[in-house]
């Protein structure tokens, strides 16, 4: 955490300006560790002024800063929902923040409320509502409900004019890689890249394809996939991850 997170100037500035920060050495203060049921470190907790736990992050996560910034947005989001309880864009924005923080039930409840309040699609966002409801259910492990919600998106926008079909297809691919189903992911990602060559997710899909190939011991294919990505999309985050993947592959090859 010190090397990769707290040493980041943007993260440090945000933490210092937004929160009162305290570091506990669990070896020197075992009572506090016991009180908060610390089982592994690093263990980062965010509490409100009354001591209520708002967010817990165990270990070092790449999404640490996103989660922390989302926590800082909660007060503004909850006020917006209180003042505009039936406004669809407001409910969507709040659901996004809750989902980032892992407050899945609250995110889903907001989306279901928005769907009920917008049956005639006056907002023009019904496709997005069902897409996000599917995403929430997938995060919750409710695959059947996720697919049911996404089926509604397909019915409303079969030609993907609003761009949610490729989003949900990519989310399916992400789920497979997260579950280390690399054989399935390789097939799904290959299909995704053929169907949606203009999608904004293409760079990340190509990186994940290379990763799946690598873990399937198809190292030559992985190297080729990553090199093509770096050559064709050099300024993307996916290309930077592919560069790290190549270095790791080279080390493995030398061994």
PDB file of C-alpha atoms in Angstrom:
ATOM      1  CA  UNK A   1       0.000   0.000   0.000  1.00  0.00           C
ATOM      2  CA  UNK A   2       2.810   2.417   0.839  1.00  0.00           C
ATOM      3  CA  UNK A   3       4.609   1.750  -2.439  1.00  0.00           C
ATOM      4  CA  UNK A   4       1.710   1.611  -4.899  1.00  0.00           C
ATOM      5  CA  UNK A   5      -1.114   3.550  -3.234  1.00  0.00           C
ATOM      6  CA  UNK A   6      -0.242   6.031  -0.485  1.00  0.00           C
ATOM      7  CA  UNK A   7       2.834   7.229  -2.400  1.00  0.00           C
ATOM      8  CA  UNK A   8       0.550   8.347  -5.242  1.00  0.00           C
ATOM      9  CA  UNK A   9       0.301  12.145  -4.959  1.00  0.00           C
ATOM     10  CA  UNK A  10      -3.320  12.301  -6.160  1.00  0.00           C
ATOM     11  CA  UNK A  11      -4.474   9.612  -3.741  1.00  0.00           C
ATOM     12  CA  UNK A  12      -2.567  11.110  -0.816  1.00  0.00           C
ATOM     13  CA  UNK A  13      -3.967  14.585  -1.542  1.00  0.00           C
ATOM     14  CA  UNK A  14      -7.539  13.302  -1.755  1.00  0.00           C
ATOM     15  CA  UNK A  15      -7.265  11.269   1.455  1.00  0.00           C
ATOM     16  CA  UNK A  16      -5.752  14.170   3.394  1.00  0.00           C
ATOM     17  CA  UNK A  17      -8.315  16.694   2.158  1.00  0.00           C
ATOM     18  CA  UNK A  18     -11.367  14.436   2.579  1.00  0.00           C
ATOM     19  CA  UNK A  19     -10.755  12.245   5.627  1.00  0.00           C
ATOM     20  CA  UNK A  20      -9.087  12.200   9.032  1.00  0.00           C
ATOM     21  CA  UNK A  21      -6.476   9.480   8.512  1.00  0.00           C
ATOM     22  CA  UNK A  22      -5.176   7.199  11.265  1.00  0.00           C
ATOM     23  CA  UNK A  23      -2.721   4.323  10.909  1.00  0.00           C
ATOM     24  CA  UNK A  24      -2.855   1.462  13.410  1.00  0.00           C
ATOM     25  CA  UNK A  25       0.013  -0.969  13.977  1.00  0.00           C
ATOM     26  CA  UNK A  26      -1.886  -4.150  14.839  1.00  0.00           C
ATOM     27  CA  UNK A  27       1.168  -5.662  16.543  1.00  0.00           C
ATOM     28  CA  UNK A  28       1.432  -2.704  18.919  1.00  0.00           C
ATOM     29  CA  UNK A  29      -2.331  -2.216  19.303  1.00  0.00           C
ATOM     30  CA  UNK A  30      -3.925  -5.681  19.351  1.00  0.00           C
ATOM     31  CA  UNK A  31      -7.016  -4.395  21.186  1.00  0.00           C
ATOM     32  CA  UNK A  32      -8.027  -2.182  18.259  1.00  0.00           C
ATOM     33  CA  UNK A  33      -7.316  -5.029  15.834  1.00  0.00           C
ATOM     34  CA  UNK A  34      -9.563  -7.288  17.913  1.00  0.00           C
ATOM     35  CA  UNK A  35     -12.315  -4.655  18.114  1.00  0.00           C
ATOM     36  CA  UNK A  36     -12.454  -4.324  14.332  1.00  0.00           C
ATOM     37  CA  UNK A  37     -11.945  -8.069  13.759  1.00  0.00           C
ATOM     38  CA  UNK A  38      -8.850  -7.599  11.624  1.00  0.00           C
ATOM     39  CA  UNK A  39      -7.851 -10.911  10.065  1.00  0.00           C
ATOM     40  CA  UNK A  40      -5.384  -9.767   7.403  1.00  0.00           C
ATOM     41  CA  UNK A  41      -3.465  -6.629   6.521  1.00  0.00           C
ATOM     42  CA  UNK A  42      -3.605  -4.182   4.917  1.00  0.00           C
ATOM     43  CA  UNK A  43      -7.151  -3.605   6.207  1.00  0.00           C
ATOM     44  CA  UNK A  44      -8.517  -0.137   5.442  1.00  0.00           C
ATOM     45  CA  UNK A  45     -11.703   1.094   7.125  1.00  0.00           C
ATOM     46  CA  UNK A  46     -13.696   4.247   6.512  1.00  0.00           C
ATOM     47  CA  UNK A  47     -15.946   5.361   9.371  1.00  0.00           C
ATOM     48  CA  UNK A  48     -18.405   8.218   9.752  1.00  0.00           C
ATOM     49  CA  UNK A  49     -18.232  10.663  12.663  1.00  0.00           C
ATOM     50  CA  UNK A  50     -20.310   8.304  14.789  1.00  0.00           C
ATOM     51  CA  UNK A  51     -18.044   5.328  14.191  1.00  0.00           C
ATOM     52  CA  UNK A  52     -20.311   3.571  11.691  1.00  0.00           C
ATOM     53  CA  UNK A  53     -18.336   1.614   9.100  1.00  0.00           C
ATOM     54  CA  UNK A  54     -18.974   2.941   5.594  1.00  0.00           C
ATOM     55  CA  UNK A  55     -16.415   0.991   3.599  1.00  0.00           C
ATOM     56  CA  UNK A  56     -13.862  -1.772   4.176  1.00  0.00           C
ATOM     57  CA  UNK A  57     -11.057  -2.598   1.762  1.00  0.00           C
ATOM     58  CA  UNK A  58      -8.917  -5.633   2.532  1.00  0.00           C
ATOM     59  CA  UNK A  59      -5.614  -6.026   0.715  1.00  0.00           C
ATOM     60  CA  UNK A  60      -4.224  -3.922  -2.093  1.00  0.00           C
ATOM     61  CA  UNK A  61      -6.735  -3.356  -4.897  1.00  0.00           C
ATOM     62  CA  UNK A  62      -6.301  -1.534  -8.167  1.00  0.00           C
ATOM     63  CA  UNK A  63      -9.761   0.019  -7.706  1.00  0.00           C
ATOM     64  CA  UNK A  64      -8.874   1.468  -4.259  1.00  0.00           C
ATOM     65  CA  UNK A  65      -8.952   5.104  -5.407  1.00  0.00           C
ATOM     66  CA  UNK A  66     -12.214   4.666  -7.351  1.00  0.00           C
ATOM     67  CA  UNK A  67     -13.891   3.160  -4.301  1.00  0.00           C
ATOM     68  CA  UNK A  68     -12.608   5.889  -2.003  1.00  0.00           C
ATOM     69  CA  UNK A  69     -13.735   8.660  -4.367  1.00  0.00           C
ATOM     70  CA  UNK A  70     -17.133   6.999  -4.627  1.00  0.00           C
ATOM     71  CA  UNK A  71     -17.395   7.076  -0.844  1.00  0.00           C
ATOM     72  CA  UNK A  72     -16.732  10.806  -0.987  1.00  0.00           C
ATOM     73  CA  UNK A  73     -19.634  11.131  -3.450  1.00  0.00           C
ATOM     74  CA  UNK A  74     -22.141   9.329  -1.226  1.00  0.00           C
ATOM     75  CA  UNK A  75     -23.330  12.379   0.716  1.00  0.00           C
ATOM     76  CA  UNK A  76     -24.038  14.351  -2.456  1.00  0.00           C
ATOM     77  CA  UNK A  77     -25.721  11.358  -4.096  1.00  0.00           C
ATOM     78  CA  UNK A  78     -27.977  10.613  -1.136  1.00  0.00           C
ATOM     79  CA  UNK A  79     -29.033  14.263  -0.971  1.00  0.00           C
ATOM     80  CA  UNK A  80     -29.866  14.212  -4.695  1.00  0.00           C
ATOM     81  CA  UNK A  81     -31.997  11.091  -4.277  1.00  0.00           C
ATOM     82  CA  UNK A  82     -33.768  12.622  -1.281  1.00  0.00           C
ATOM     83  CA  UNK A  83     -34.584  15.758  -3.286  1.00  0.00           C
ATOM     84  CA  UNK A  84     -35.401  13.926  -6.552  1.00  0.00           C
ATOM     85  CA  UNK A  85     -36.686  10.462  -5.543  1.00  0.00           C
ATOM     86  CA  UNK A  86     -38.347   9.807  -8.907  1.00  0.00           C
ATOM     87  CA  UNK A  87     -35.752  11.331 -11.213  1.00  0.00           C
ATOM     88  CA  UNK A  88     -34.323   8.510 -13.345  1.00  0.00           C
ATOM     89  CA  UNK A  89     -30.866  10.031 -14.115  1.00  0.00           C
ATOM     90  CA  UNK A  90     -30.428  10.768 -10.390  1.00  0.00           C
ATOM     91  CA  UNK A  91     -31.305   7.186  -9.435  1.00  0.00           C
ATOM     92  CA  UNK A  92     -28.943   5.811 -12.087  1.00  0.00           C
ATOM     93  CA  UNK A  93     -26.083   8.027 -10.872  1.00  0.00           C
ATOM     94  CA  UNK A  94     -26.668   6.908  -7.284  1.00  0.00           C
ATOM     95  CA  UNK A  95     -26.766   3.227  -8.285  1.00  0.00           C
ATOM     96  CA  UNK A  96     -23.383   3.574 -10.012  1.00  0.00           C
ATOM     97  CA  UNK A  97     -21.803   4.979  -6.850  1.00  0.00           C
ATOM     98  CA  UNK A  98     -23.346   2.280  -4.649  1.00  0.00           C
ATOM     99  CA  UNK A  99     -22.180  -0.459  -7.007  1.00  0.00           C
ATOM    100  CA  UNK A 100     -18.594   0.843  -6.918  1.00  0.00           C
ATOM    101  CA  UNK A 101     -18.719   0.621  -3.141  1.00  0.00           C
ATOM    102  CA  UNK A 102     -20.082  -2.913  -3.220  1.00  0.00           C
ATOM    103  CA  UNK A 103     -23.464  -1.834  -1.811  1.00  0.00           C
ATOM    104  CA  UNK A 104     -25.198  -4.067  -4.301  1.00  0.00           C
ATOM    105  CA  UNK A 105     -28.621  -4.368  -2.686  1.00  0.00           C
ATOM    106  CA  UNK A 106     -28.991  -0.590  -2.490  1.00  0.00           C
ATOM    107  CA  UNK A 107     -27.893  -0.180  -6.109  1.00  0.00           C
ATOM    108  CA  UNK A 108     -30.419  -2.773  -7.261  1.00  0.00           C
ATOM    109  CA  UNK A 109     -33.249  -1.215  -5.211  1.00  0.00           C
ATOM    110  CA  UNK A 110     -32.640   2.192  -6.809  1.00  0.00           C
ATOM    111  CA  UNK A 111     -32.704   0.732 -10.316  1.00  0.00           C
ATOM    112  CA  UNK A 112     -35.879  -1.247  -9.660  1.00  0.00           C
ATOM    113  CA  UNK A 113     -37.524   1.914  -8.329  1.00  0.00           C
ATOM    114  CA  UNK A 114     -36.492   3.790 -11.448  1.00  0.00           C
ATOM    115  CA  UNK A 115     -37.857   1.030 -13.696  1.00  0.00           C
ATOM    116  CA  UNK A 116     -41.193   1.072 -11.856  1.00  0.00           C
ATOM    117  CA  UNK A 117     -41.391   4.864 -12.101  1.00  0.00           C
ATOM    118  CA  UNK A 118     -40.519   4.969 -15.789  1.00  0.00           C
ATOM    119  CA  UNK A 119     -42.686   2.308 -17.410  1.00  0.00           C
ATOM    120  CA  UNK A 120     -43.489   4.571 -20.370  1.00  0.00           C
ATOM    121  CA  UNK A 121     -39.757   5.312 -20.867  1.00  0.00           C
ATOM    122  CA  UNK A 122     -40.280   9.068 -20.565  1.00  0.00           C
ATOM    123  CA  UNK A 123     -36.608   9.378 -19.607  1.00  0.00           C
ATOM    124  CA  UNK A 124     -35.396   7.526 -22.691  1.00  0.00           C
ATOM    125  CA  UNK A 125     -33.121   5.509 -20.412  1.00  0.00           C
ATOM    126  CA  UNK A 126     -35.017   2.255 -20.041  1.00  0.00           C
ATOM    127  CA  UNK A 127     -32.340   0.279 -21.905  1.00  0.00           C
ATOM    128  CA  UNK A 128     -29.686   1.650 -19.568  1.00  0.00           C
ATOM    129  CA  UNK A 129     -31.804   0.840 -16.513  1.00  0.00           C
ATOM    130  CA  UNK A 130     -32.132  -2.816 -17.486  1.00  0.00           C
ATOM    131  CA  UNK A 131     -28.474  -3.018 -18.513  1.00  0.00           C
ATOM    132  CA  UNK A 132     -27.361  -1.716 -15.123  1.00  0.00           C
ATOM    133  CA  UNK A 133     -29.849  -3.935 -13.280  1.00  0.00           C
ATOM    134  CA  UNK A 134     -28.329  -6.912 -15.082  1.00  0.00           C
ATOM    135  CA  UNK A 135     -24.851  -5.778 -14.097  1.00  0.00           C
ATOM    136  CA  UNK A 136     -25.888  -5.428 -10.441  1.00  0.00           C
ATOM    137  CA  UNK A 137     -27.432  -8.901 -10.428  1.00  0.00           C
ATOM    138  CA  UNK A 138     -24.332 -10.384 -12.026  1.00  0.00           C
ATOM    139  CA  UNK A 139     -22.172  -8.796  -9.325  1.00  0.00           C
ATOM    140  CA  UNK A 140     -24.526 -10.289  -6.749  1.00  0.00           C
ATOM    141  CA  UNK A 141     -24.213 -13.759  -8.296  1.00  0.00           C
ATOM    142  CA  UNK A 142     -27.813 -13.765  -9.523  1.00  0.00           C
ATOM    143  CA  UNK A 143     -26.980 -14.894 -13.052  1.00  0.00           C
ATOM    144  CA  UNK A 144     -30.549 -15.804 -14.014  1.00  0.00           C
ATOM    145  CA  UNK A 145     -31.840 -12.360 -13.029  1.00  0.00           C
ATOM    146  CA  UNK A 146     -28.925 -10.727 -14.828  1.00  0.00           C
ATOM    147  CA  UNK A 147     -29.687 -12.576 -18.044  1.00  0.00           C
ATOM    148  CA  UNK A 148     -33.397 -11.772 -17.722  1.00  0.00           C
ATOM    149  CA  UNK A 149     -32.619  -8.062 -17.395  1.00  0.00           C
ATOM    150  CA  UNK A 150     -30.203  -8.161 -20.310  1.00  0.00           C
ATOM    151  CA  UNK A 151     -32.769 -10.007 -22.428  1.00  0.00           C
ATOM    152  CA  UNK A 152     -34.992  -6.950 -22.012  1.00  0.00           C
ATOM    153  CA  UNK A 153     -32.186  -4.772 -23.373  1.00  0.00           C
ATOM    154  CA  UNK A 154     -31.943  -7.051 -26.401  1.00  0.00           C
ATOM    155  CA  UNK A 155     -35.674  -6.750 -27.041  1.00  0.00           C
ATOM    156  CA  UNK A 156     -35.612  -2.959 -26.826  1.00  0.00           C
ATOM    157  CA  UNK A 157     -32.440  -2.399 -28.839  1.00  0.00           C
ATOM    158  CA  UNK A 158     -31.669  -5.488 -30.972  1.00  0.00           C
ATOM    159  CA  UNK A 159     -29.395  -3.494 -33.291  1.00  0.00           C
ATOM    160  CA  UNK A 160     -27.306  -2.102 -30.424  1.00  0.00           C
ATOM    161  CA  UNK A 161     -28.017   1.488 -31.419  1.00  0.00           C
ATOM    162  CA  UNK A 162     -27.558   2.706 -27.841  1.00  0.00           C
ATOM    163  CA  UNK A 163     -24.422   0.636 -27.273  1.00  0.00           C
ATOM    164  CA  UNK A 164     -25.484  -1.461 -24.301  1.00  0.00           C
ATOM    165  CA  UNK A 165     -25.420  -4.831 -26.039  1.00  0.00           C
ATOM    166  CA  UNK A 166     -21.644  -4.792 -26.486  1.00  0.00           C
ATOM    167  CA  UNK A 167     -21.304  -3.558 -22.885  1.00  0.00           C
ATOM    168  CA  UNK A 168     -23.217  -6.514 -21.492  1.00  0.00           C
ATOM    169  CA  UNK A 169     -21.415  -8.970 -23.754  1.00  0.00           C
ATOM    170  CA  UNK A 170     -18.107  -7.626 -22.482  1.00  0.00           C
ATOM    171  CA  UNK A 171     -19.341  -7.920 -18.898  1.00  0.00           C
ATOM    172  CA  UNK A 172     -20.012 -11.612 -19.550  1.00  0.00           C
ATOM    173  CA  UNK A 173     -16.425 -11.984 -20.756  1.00  0.00           C
ATOM    174  CA  UNK A 174     -15.134 -10.197 -17.660  1.00  0.00           C
ATOM    175  CA  UNK A 175     -17.077 -12.586 -15.452  1.00  0.00           C
ATOM    176  CA  UNK A 176     -15.472 -15.577 -17.141  1.00  0.00           C
ATOM    177  CA  UNK A 177     -11.961 -14.199 -16.667  1.00  0.00           C
ATOM    178  CA  UNK A 178     -12.712 -13.274 -13.050  1.00  0.00           C
ATOM    179  CA  UNK A 179     -13.830 -16.865 -12.473  1.00  0.00           C
ATOM    180  CA  UNK A 180     -10.689 -18.124 -14.261  1.00  0.00           C
ATOM    181  CA  UNK A 181     -12.746 -19.858 -16.937  1.00  0.00           C
ATOM    182  CA  UNK A 182     -10.032 -19.148 -19.483  1.00  0.00           C
ATOM    183  CA  UNK A 183     -11.239 -21.625 -22.100  1.00  0.00           C
ATOM    184  CA  UNK A 184     -14.685 -20.060 -22.077  1.00  0.00           C
ATOM    185  CA  UNK A 185     -13.228 -16.562 -21.957  1.00  0.00           C
ATOM    186  CA  UNK A 186     -11.014 -17.208 -24.988  1.00  0.00           C
ATOM    187  CA  UNK A 187     -14.049 -18.234 -27.030  1.00  0.00           C
ATOM    188  CA  UNK A 188     -16.230 -15.389 -25.736  1.00  0.00           C
ATOM    189  CA  UNK A 189     -13.586 -12.719 -26.212  1.00  0.00           C
ATOM    190  CA  UNK A 190     -12.782 -13.917 -29.721  1.00  0.00           C
ATOM    191  CA  UNK A 191     -16.478 -13.757 -30.576  1.00  0.00           C
ATOM    192  CA  UNK A 192     -16.803 -10.333 -28.977  1.00  0.00           C
ATOM    193  CA  UNK A 193     -13.915  -8.909 -31.017  1.00  0.00           C
ATOM    194  CA  UNK A 194     -15.456 -10.199 -34.247  1.00  0.00           C
ATOM    195  CA  UNK A 195     -18.945  -8.890 -33.477  1.00  0.00           C
ATOM    196  CA  UNK A 196     -18.025  -5.499 -32.021  1.00  0.00           C
ATOM    197  CA  UNK A 197     -14.784  -4.308 -33.667  1.00  0.00           C
ATOM    198  CA  UNK A 198     -15.673  -0.666 -32.952  1.00  0.00           C
ATOM    199  CA  UNK A 199     -16.522  -1.119 -29.280  1.00  0.00           C
ATOM    200  CA  UNK A 200     -14.696   1.006 -26.699  1.00  0.00           C
ATOM    201  CA  UNK A 201     -13.971  -2.269 -24.888  1.00  0.00           C
ATOM    202  CA  UNK A 202     -11.820  -3.677 -27.712  1.00  0.00           C
ATOM    203  CA  UNK A 203      -8.414  -2.813 -26.157  1.00  0.00           C
ATOM    204  CA  UNK A 204      -9.315  -4.395 -22.819  1.00  0.00           C
ATOM    205  CA  UNK A 205     -10.890  -7.387 -24.562  1.00  0.00           C
ATOM    206  CA  UNK A 206      -7.663  -7.980 -26.475  1.00  0.00           C
ATOM    207  CA  UNK A 207      -5.614  -7.740 -23.296  1.00  0.00           C
ATOM    208  CA  UNK A 208      -7.910 -10.252 -21.569  1.00  0.00           C
ATOM    209  CA  UNK A 209      -7.743 -12.545 -24.596  1.00  0.00           C
ATOM    210  CA  UNK A 210      -3.957 -12.567 -24.302  1.00  0.00           C
ATOM    211  CA  UNK A 211      -4.209 -13.218 -20.584  1.00  0.00           C
ATOM    212  CA  UNK A 212      -6.580 -16.144 -21.154  1.00  0.00           C
ATOM    213  CA  UNK A 213      -4.245 -17.591 -23.763  1.00  0.00           C
ATOM    214  CA  UNK A 214      -1.290 -17.196 -21.423  1.00  0.00           C
ATOM    215  CA  UNK A 215      -2.949 -19.074 -18.580  1.00  0.00           C
ATOM    216  CA  UNK A 216      -3.981 -21.794 -21.010  1.00  0.00           C
ATOM    217  CA  UNK A 217      -0.270 -22.280 -21.788  1.00  0.00           C
ATOM    218  CA  UNK A 218      -0.733 -20.791 -25.279  1.00  0.00           C
ATOM    219  CA  UNK A 219       2.152 -18.402 -24.715  1.00  0.00           C
ATOM    220  CA  UNK A 220       2.984 -17.770 -28.356  1.00  0.00           C
ATOM    221  CA  UNK A 221      -0.631 -16.805 -29.027  1.00  0.00           C
ATOM    222  CA  UNK A 222      -0.659 -14.577 -25.948  1.00  0.00           C
ATOM    223  CA  UNK A 223       2.538 -12.805 -26.969  1.00  0.00           C
ATOM    224  CA  UNK A 224       1.177 -12.261 -30.484  1.00  0.00           C
ATOM    225  CA  UNK A 225      -2.139 -10.900 -29.127  1.00  0.00           C
ATOM    226  CA  UNK A 226      -0.397  -8.514 -26.753  1.00  0.00           C
ATOM    227  CA  UNK A 227       2.123  -7.309 -29.335  1.00  0.00           C
ATOM    228  CA  UNK A 228      -0.689  -6.537 -31.790  1.00  0.00           C
ATOM    229  CA  UNK A 229      -2.521  -4.605 -29.070  1.00  0.00           C
ATOM    230  CA  UNK A 230       0.557  -2.564 -28.163  1.00  0.00           C
ATOM    231  CA  UNK A 231       1.259  -1.789 -31.811  1.00  0.00           C
ATOM    232  CA  UNK A 232      -2.323  -0.814 -32.716  1.00  0.00           C
ATOM    233  CA  UNK A 233      -3.534   0.790 -29.455  1.00  0.00           C
ATOM    234  CA  UNK A 234      -0.293   2.051 -27.843  1.00  0.00           C
ATOM    235  CA  UNK A 235      -1.801   4.802 -25.681  1.00  0.00           C
ATOM    236  CA  UNK A 236      -4.424   2.705 -23.898  1.00  0.00           C
ATOM    237  CA  UNK A 237      -4.303   1.344 -20.360  1.00  0.00           C
ATOM    238  CA  UNK A 238      -4.817  -2.103 -21.863  1.00  0.00           C
ATOM    239  CA  UNK A 239      -1.609  -1.726 -23.895  1.00  0.00           C
ATOM    240  CA  UNK A 240       0.313  -0.782 -20.743  1.00  0.00           C
ATOM    241  CA  UNK A 241      -0.970  -3.935 -19.038  1.00  0.00           C
ATOM    242  CA  UNK A 242      -0.035  -5.932 -22.121  1.00  0.00           C
ATOM    243  CA  UNK A 243       3.533  -4.607 -21.865  1.00  0.00           C
ATOM    244  CA  UNK A 244       3.718  -5.933 -18.309  1.00  0.00           C
ATOM    245  CA  UNK A 245       2.249  -9.216 -19.512  1.00  0.00           C
ATOM    246  CA  UNK A 246       4.963  -9.517 -22.138  1.00  0.00           C
ATOM    247  CA  UNK A 247       7.704  -8.935 -19.573  1.00  0.00           C
ATOM    248  CA  UNK A 248       6.212 -11.600 -17.329  1.00  0.00           C
ATOM    249  CA  UNK A 249       5.932 -14.003 -20.262  1.00  0.00           C
ATOM    250  CA  UNK A 250       9.594 -13.411 -21.126  1.00  0.00           C
ATOM    251  CA  UNK A 251      10.633 -14.252 -17.556  1.00  0.00           C
ATOM    252  CA  UNK A 252       8.583 -17.444 -17.643  1.00  0.00           C
ATOM    253  CA  UNK A 253      10.125 -18.400 -20.980  1.00  0.00           C
ATOM    254  CA  UNK A 254      13.676 -17.876 -19.680  1.00  0.00           C
ATOM    255  CA  UNK A 255      12.955 -20.108 -16.683  1.00  0.00           C
TER     256      UNK A 255
END
